[in-house]
Coordinates of C-alpha atoms in Angstrom, one line a residue:
M168 CA -98.2 39.0 50.9
N169 CA -96.7 41.7 53.1
S170 CA -98.1 45.2 52.5
T171 CA -96.6 48.6 53.0
T172 CA -98.1 51.7 54.3
L173 CA -96.6 54.8 52.8
T174 CA -96.7 57.9 54.7
I175 CA -96.5 61.3 53.0
N176 CA -95.5 64.0 55.2
T177 CA -96.4 67.7 55.0
P178 CA -93.9 69.2 52.5
Q179 CA -94.5 66.1 50.4
K180 CA -98.0 66.8 50.1
M181 CA -97.4 70.4 49.3
L182 CA -95.0 69.6 46.4
W183 CA -97.3 66.9 45.1
A184 CA -100.1 69.5 45.0
L185 CA -97.6 71.8 43.2
H186 CA -96.5 69.4 40.7
S187 CA -100.1 68.3 39.9
S188 CA -101.0 71.6 38.7
S189 CA -99.9 73.9 35.8
L190 CA -97.8 76.0 38.2
S191 CA -95.3 73.3 38.6
S192 CA -91.6 74.5 38.1
E193 CA -88.3 74.2 39.6
P194 CA -88.2 77.7 41.0
N195 CA -91.7 77.3 42.5
A196 CA -90.7 74.0 44.2
A197 CA -87.6 75.8 45.5
F198 CA -89.5 78.6 47.0
V199 CA -91.9 76.2 48.5
K200 CA -89.2 74.1 50.1
E201 CA -87.2 77.0 51.5
W202 CA -90.4 78.6 53.0
Y203 CA -91.3 75.5 54.6
E204 CA -88.0 74.7 55.8
Q205 CA -87.6 78.5 57.3
V206 CA -91.0 78.6 59.0
H207 CA -91.8 75.2 60.4
L208 CA -91.2 74.2 63.9
P209 CA -89.9 70.7 64.8
S210 CA -92.5 67.8 64.2
T211 CA -92.8 67.4 68.1
T212 CA -94.1 70.8 68.5
P213 CA -98.0 70.6 68.6
E214 CA -98.5 74.4 68.2
Q215 CA -98.6 74.6 64.4
N216 CA -100.9 73.6 61.6
F217 CA -100.4 73.6 57.8
E218 CA -103.2 74.1 55.2
L219 CA -103.3 73.8 51.5
W220 CA -105.6 76.2 49.7
S221 CA -106.6 75.5 46.1
T222 CA -109.0 77.4 43.6
H223 CA -111.2 74.8 41.7
D224 CA -109.2 75.5 38.6
R225 CA -105.7 74.8 40.1
Q226 CA -104.5 78.1 38.9
R227 CA -103.7 79.4 42.4
L228 CA -102.2 77.3 45.3
T229 CA -101.6 78.8 48.9
L230 CA -99.7 77.2 51.6
Y231 CA -100.4 78.4 55.0
Q232 CA -98.8 77.7 58.3
I233 CA -100.6 78.9 61.6
G234 CA -99.4 78.5 65.2
A235 CA -98.9 80.1 68.5
T236 CA -97.3 83.6 68.1
H237 CA -94.6 83.4 70.7
T238 CA -93.2 80.1 69.3
L239 CA -93.4 81.4 65.5
I240 CA -92.7 85.2 65.6
T241 CA -88.9 84.8 65.7
K242 CA -88.6 82.3 62.8
H243 CA -91.1 84.2 60.6
A244 CA -89.3 87.5 61.2
A245 CA -86.1 86.1 60.5
Y246 CA -87.3 84.5 57.2
Y247 CA -88.9 87.7 56.1
Q248 CA -85.9 90.1 56.9
N249 CA -83.1 87.7 56.0
R250 CA -84.6 85.8 52.8
L251 CA -87.1 88.2 51.6
Q252 CA -85.3 91.4 52.6
V253 CA -88.4 93.2 54.0
N254 CA -88.9 95.4 56.9
T255 CA -91.1 93.5 59.6
N256 CA -91.8 96.7 61.7
V257 CA -95.4 96.6 61.0
L258 CA -95.7 93.0 62.1
Q259 CA -93.9 93.6 65.1
R260 CA -95.9 96.7 65.9
L261 CA -99.3 95.0 65.4
R262 CA -98.1 92.1 67.4
S263 CA -97.5 94.6 70.2
D264 CA -100.6 96.4 69.9
W265 CA -103.1 93.6 69.3
R266 CA -101.3 90.8 71.1
P267 CA -102.6 88.1 68.8
E268 CA -102.5 84.4 70.3
K269 CA -101.9 83.1 66.8
L270 CA -99.7 83.9 63.8
G271 CA -99.9 82.8 60.2
S272 CA -97.5 82.8 57.2
W273 CA -98.6 81.9 53.7
V274 CA -97.1 81.6 50.3
E275 CA -99.4 81.8 47.3
I276 CA -98.3 80.6 43.9
H277 CA -100.1 81.6 40.7
P278 CA -99.3 82.1 36.7
E279 CA -97.8 85.5 37.4
G280 CA -95.3 84.4 40.1
V281 CA -95.1 83.8 43.8
N282 CA -96.4 86.0 46.7
T283 CA -96.0 85.7 50.4
G284 CA -97.3 87.3 53.5
W285 CA -98.4 87.1 57.2
Y286 CA -101.8 86.8 58.8
L287 CA -103.2 87.6 62.4
P288 CA -106.2 85.6 63.1
G289 CA -108.6 86.2 66.0
L290 CA -111.2 89.0 66.6
I291 CA -110.1 92.6 65.7
S292 CA -112.1 95.7 66.5
F293 CA -113.4 97.6 63.5
N294 CA -111.5 100.7 65.0
Q295 CA -108.3 98.7 64.9
L296 CA -108.9 97.6 61.5
C297 CA -109.6 101.1 60.3
Q298 CA -106.4 102.4 61.7
V299 CA -104.3 100.1 59.6
L300 CA -106.5 100.7 56.7
E301 CA -105.6 104.6 57.1
K302 CA -103.7 104.7 53.8
S303 CA -106.5 103.5 51.9
V304 CA -109.1 106.2 53.0
F305 CA -111.8 105.3 50.5
K306 CA -112.0 101.5 51.6
Q307 CA -111.5 102.5 55.3
K308 CA -114.6 104.5 55.0
I309 CA -116.6 101.9 53.3
I310 CA -115.8 99.1 55.7
H311 CA -116.5 101.5 58.8
R312 CA -119.7 102.5 57.0
W313 CA -120.7 98.9 56.5
A314 CA -119.7 97.9 60.2
N315 CA -121.9 100.6 61.5
M316 CA -124.9 99.5 59.5
F317 CA -124.3 95.8 60.6
V318 CA -123.1 96.2 64.1
H319 CA -123.2 92.6 65.1
S320 CA -120.7 91.6 62.3
T321 CA -117.0 91.0 63.3
C322 CA -113.5 91.1 61.9
I323 CA -111.8 87.9 62.3
G324 CA -108.6 88.3 60.9
Y325 CA -106.1 90.8 59.0
G326 CA -102.8 90.2 57.1
E327 CA -100.5 91.7 54.5
S328 CA -98.4 90.6 51.8
W329 CA -94.8 91.3 51.2
S330 CA -95.1 91.6 47.6
T331 CA -94.2 94.8 45.4
T332 CA -98.1 95.1 44.9
F333 CA -99.1 95.6 48.6
I334 CA -102.2 93.5 49.3
R335 CA -104.4 93.7 52.6
Q336 CA -106.4 90.7 53.6
V337 CA -109.4 91.3 55.8
D338 CA -111.7 88.6 56.9
L339 CA -115.3 89.4 58.3
M340 CA -117.8 87.2 60.0
A341 CA -121.6 87.6 59.7
N342 CA -123.9 87.4 62.7
A343 CA -124.9 83.6 62.9
T344 CA -128.2 84.3 64.8
Q345 CA -129.5 85.9 61.7
S346 CA -130.9 84.0 58.6
I347 CA -128.8 83.0 55.9
S348 CA -130.5 85.1 53.5
S349 CA -129.9 88.1 55.7
Q350 CA -126.2 87.3 56.0
Y351 CA -126.0 87.0 52.2
H352 CA -127.7 90.2 51.2
K353 CA -125.6 92.2 53.9
A354 CA -122.6 90.6 52.3
L355 CA -123.7 91.7 49.0
H356 CA -124.2 95.3 50.2
L357 CA -120.6 95.5 50.9
C358 CA -119.9 94.0 47.5
E359 CA -121.8 96.8 45.7
L360 CA -120.0 99.3 48.0
L361 CA -116.7 98.1 46.9
E362 CA -117.9 97.9 43.2
V363 CA -117.3 94.2 43.0
P364 CA -119.3 92.1 40.4
T365 CA -122.2 90.4 41.9
F366 CA -122.7 86.7 42.4
P367 CA -124.9 84.3 40.4
S368 CA -128.5 84.9 41.5
F369 CA -129.0 81.2 42.4
L370 CA -125.9 81.2 45.0
L371 CA -128.2 81.9 47.9
E372 CA -130.5 78.9 47.0
I373 CA -127.3 76.6 47.1
F374 CA -126.5 78.0 50.5
Q375 CA -130.2 77.4 51.7
T376 CA -130.3 73.9 50.0
H377 CA -127.0 72.7 52.1
E378 CA -128.2 74.4 55.2
V379 CA -125.4 76.9 55.5
H380 CA -125.8 78.7 58.8
Q381 CA -123.0 81.4 58.7
L382 CA -121.1 83.2 56.1
G383 CA -117.6 84.8 56.2
V384 CA -116.4 87.5 53.8
S385 CA -112.9 87.4 52.8
L386 CA -111.2 90.5 51.1
W387 CA -107.9 90.9 49.2
M388 CA -107.5 94.6 48.6
T389 CA -104.8 96.9 47.1
D390 CA -105.0 100.5 47.5
E391 CA -106.8 100.9 44.1
S392 CA -108.9 97.7 43.8
V393 CA -110.5 94.7 45.2
L394 CA -108.6 91.6 44.0
K395 CA -110.8 89.1 45.7
F396 CA -114.3 89.3 47.2
G397 CA -115.2 85.8 48.7
L398 CA -118.2 84.3 50.5
R399 CA -116.7 81.5 52.8
V400 CA -118.2 78.7 54.6
F401 CA -116.4 77.0 57.5
K402 CA -116.5 73.2 57.8
P403 CA -118.7 72.6 54.8
S404 CA -120.3 69.5 53.6
I405 CA -118.7 67.7 50.6
K406 CA -121.9 68.4 48.8
L407 CA -121.7 72.0 49.3
L408 CA -118.0 72.1 48.2
M409 CA -119.0 70.2 45.0
A410 CA -121.9 72.5 44.4
L411 CA -119.7 75.5 44.6
C412 CA -117.0 74.1 42.4
L413 CA -119.5 73.3 39.8
L414 CA -120.7 76.8 40.0
A415 CA -117.3 77.9 38.9
S416 CA -117.0 75.5 35.8
F417 CA -115.3 72.4 37.2
T418 CA -113.6 69.9 34.9
D419 CA -113.1 66.1 35.5
E420 CA -109.2 66.8 35.9
D421 CA -109.9 69.4 38.4
E422 CA -112.3 67.1 40.4
D423 CA -109.5 64.4 40.4
F424 CA -107.0 66.9 41.7
L425 CA -109.1 67.9 44.6
A426 CA -110.1 64.4 45.3
Q427 CA -106.5 63.5 45.7
I428 CA -105.8 66.4 48.1
H429 CA -108.9 65.6 50.0
S430 CA -107.5 61.9 50.5
M431 CA -104.3 63.2 51.9
S432 CA -105.9 65.9 54.2
A433 CA -107.1 65.6 57.7
R434 CA -110.4 67.8 57.0
V435 CA -111.7 70.4 54.8
Q436 CA -111.4 73.8 56.9
W437 CA -113.6 76.0 54.5
V438 CA -114.8 76.6 51.0
E439 CA -115.1 80.0 49.3
V440 CA -116.9 81.2 46.2
Q441 CA -115.0 84.3 45.0
Q442 CA -115.3 87.2 42.5
T443 CA -111.7 87.7 41.6
T444 CA -109.9 89.9 38.7
D445 CA -109.8 86.4 36.9
G446 CA -113.5 85.9 37.3
L447 CA -115.6 83.6 39.4
K448 CA -113.7 81.1 41.3
T449 CA -114.1 78.6 44.1
E450 CA -111.3 78.0 46.6
V451 CA -111.1 75.2 49.0
S452 CA -108.9 74.9 52.3
Y453 CA -107.6 71.6 53.4
Q454 CA -105.6 71.0 56.9
L455 CA -102.6 68.7 55.9

């Protein structure tokens, strides 16, 4: 008997994930299709990658593209200006000032609607970060104070949303030469400074049991509040991924959903346990 191997392309994987969640709707599907069509480069171009991020409960899906700035900036700017009707001056300015090699674009789907934005990965000095946080003086002072206390920590990315509720995305990385216990408690110190609820007391034990060596801190902030404070582990083991999902109340349906995405993906990029405005969540990033 002849067998046929079906190949699922990137936009099909994205739409499958959307339609397999409670976020499925025609407007959301149309938004995803348009975003992909507007930002993607021809398939023969090697300078781009797509990721799919999902919370453990399938209540937030994020589609993310990253590639070389010089090949993507024109397409991204055209999409933001022509389709979303937003001013891209800040993106153009930071591109000139920071000269990032990579540029990211993302679209986030959640029960309240759709959000989209941009992201600049790469090492960013805390002085540069504080300059773009200048309108949020309180958080600027907190992050600057934390950076001065833990001088070997780094900022590894910054982004912003185009939504009416302006969101800043800040990613920090702890010093890998220090113990995971030290990294964890330094992250908790920032958590306290930002007045974010603490994490379950046995989370550190989970990190130690699964031999985590380095933690990232991922922040989503408005000028008024912290929407998400995440502790991120890059290239996690499947056992760690499952342990963190179970920590955030994982159902059989949720597990089946992530298993399907896992089977379609190239690799797991990171897993993150988060304190959010909707409570404790675990989010997983898959490279498509």
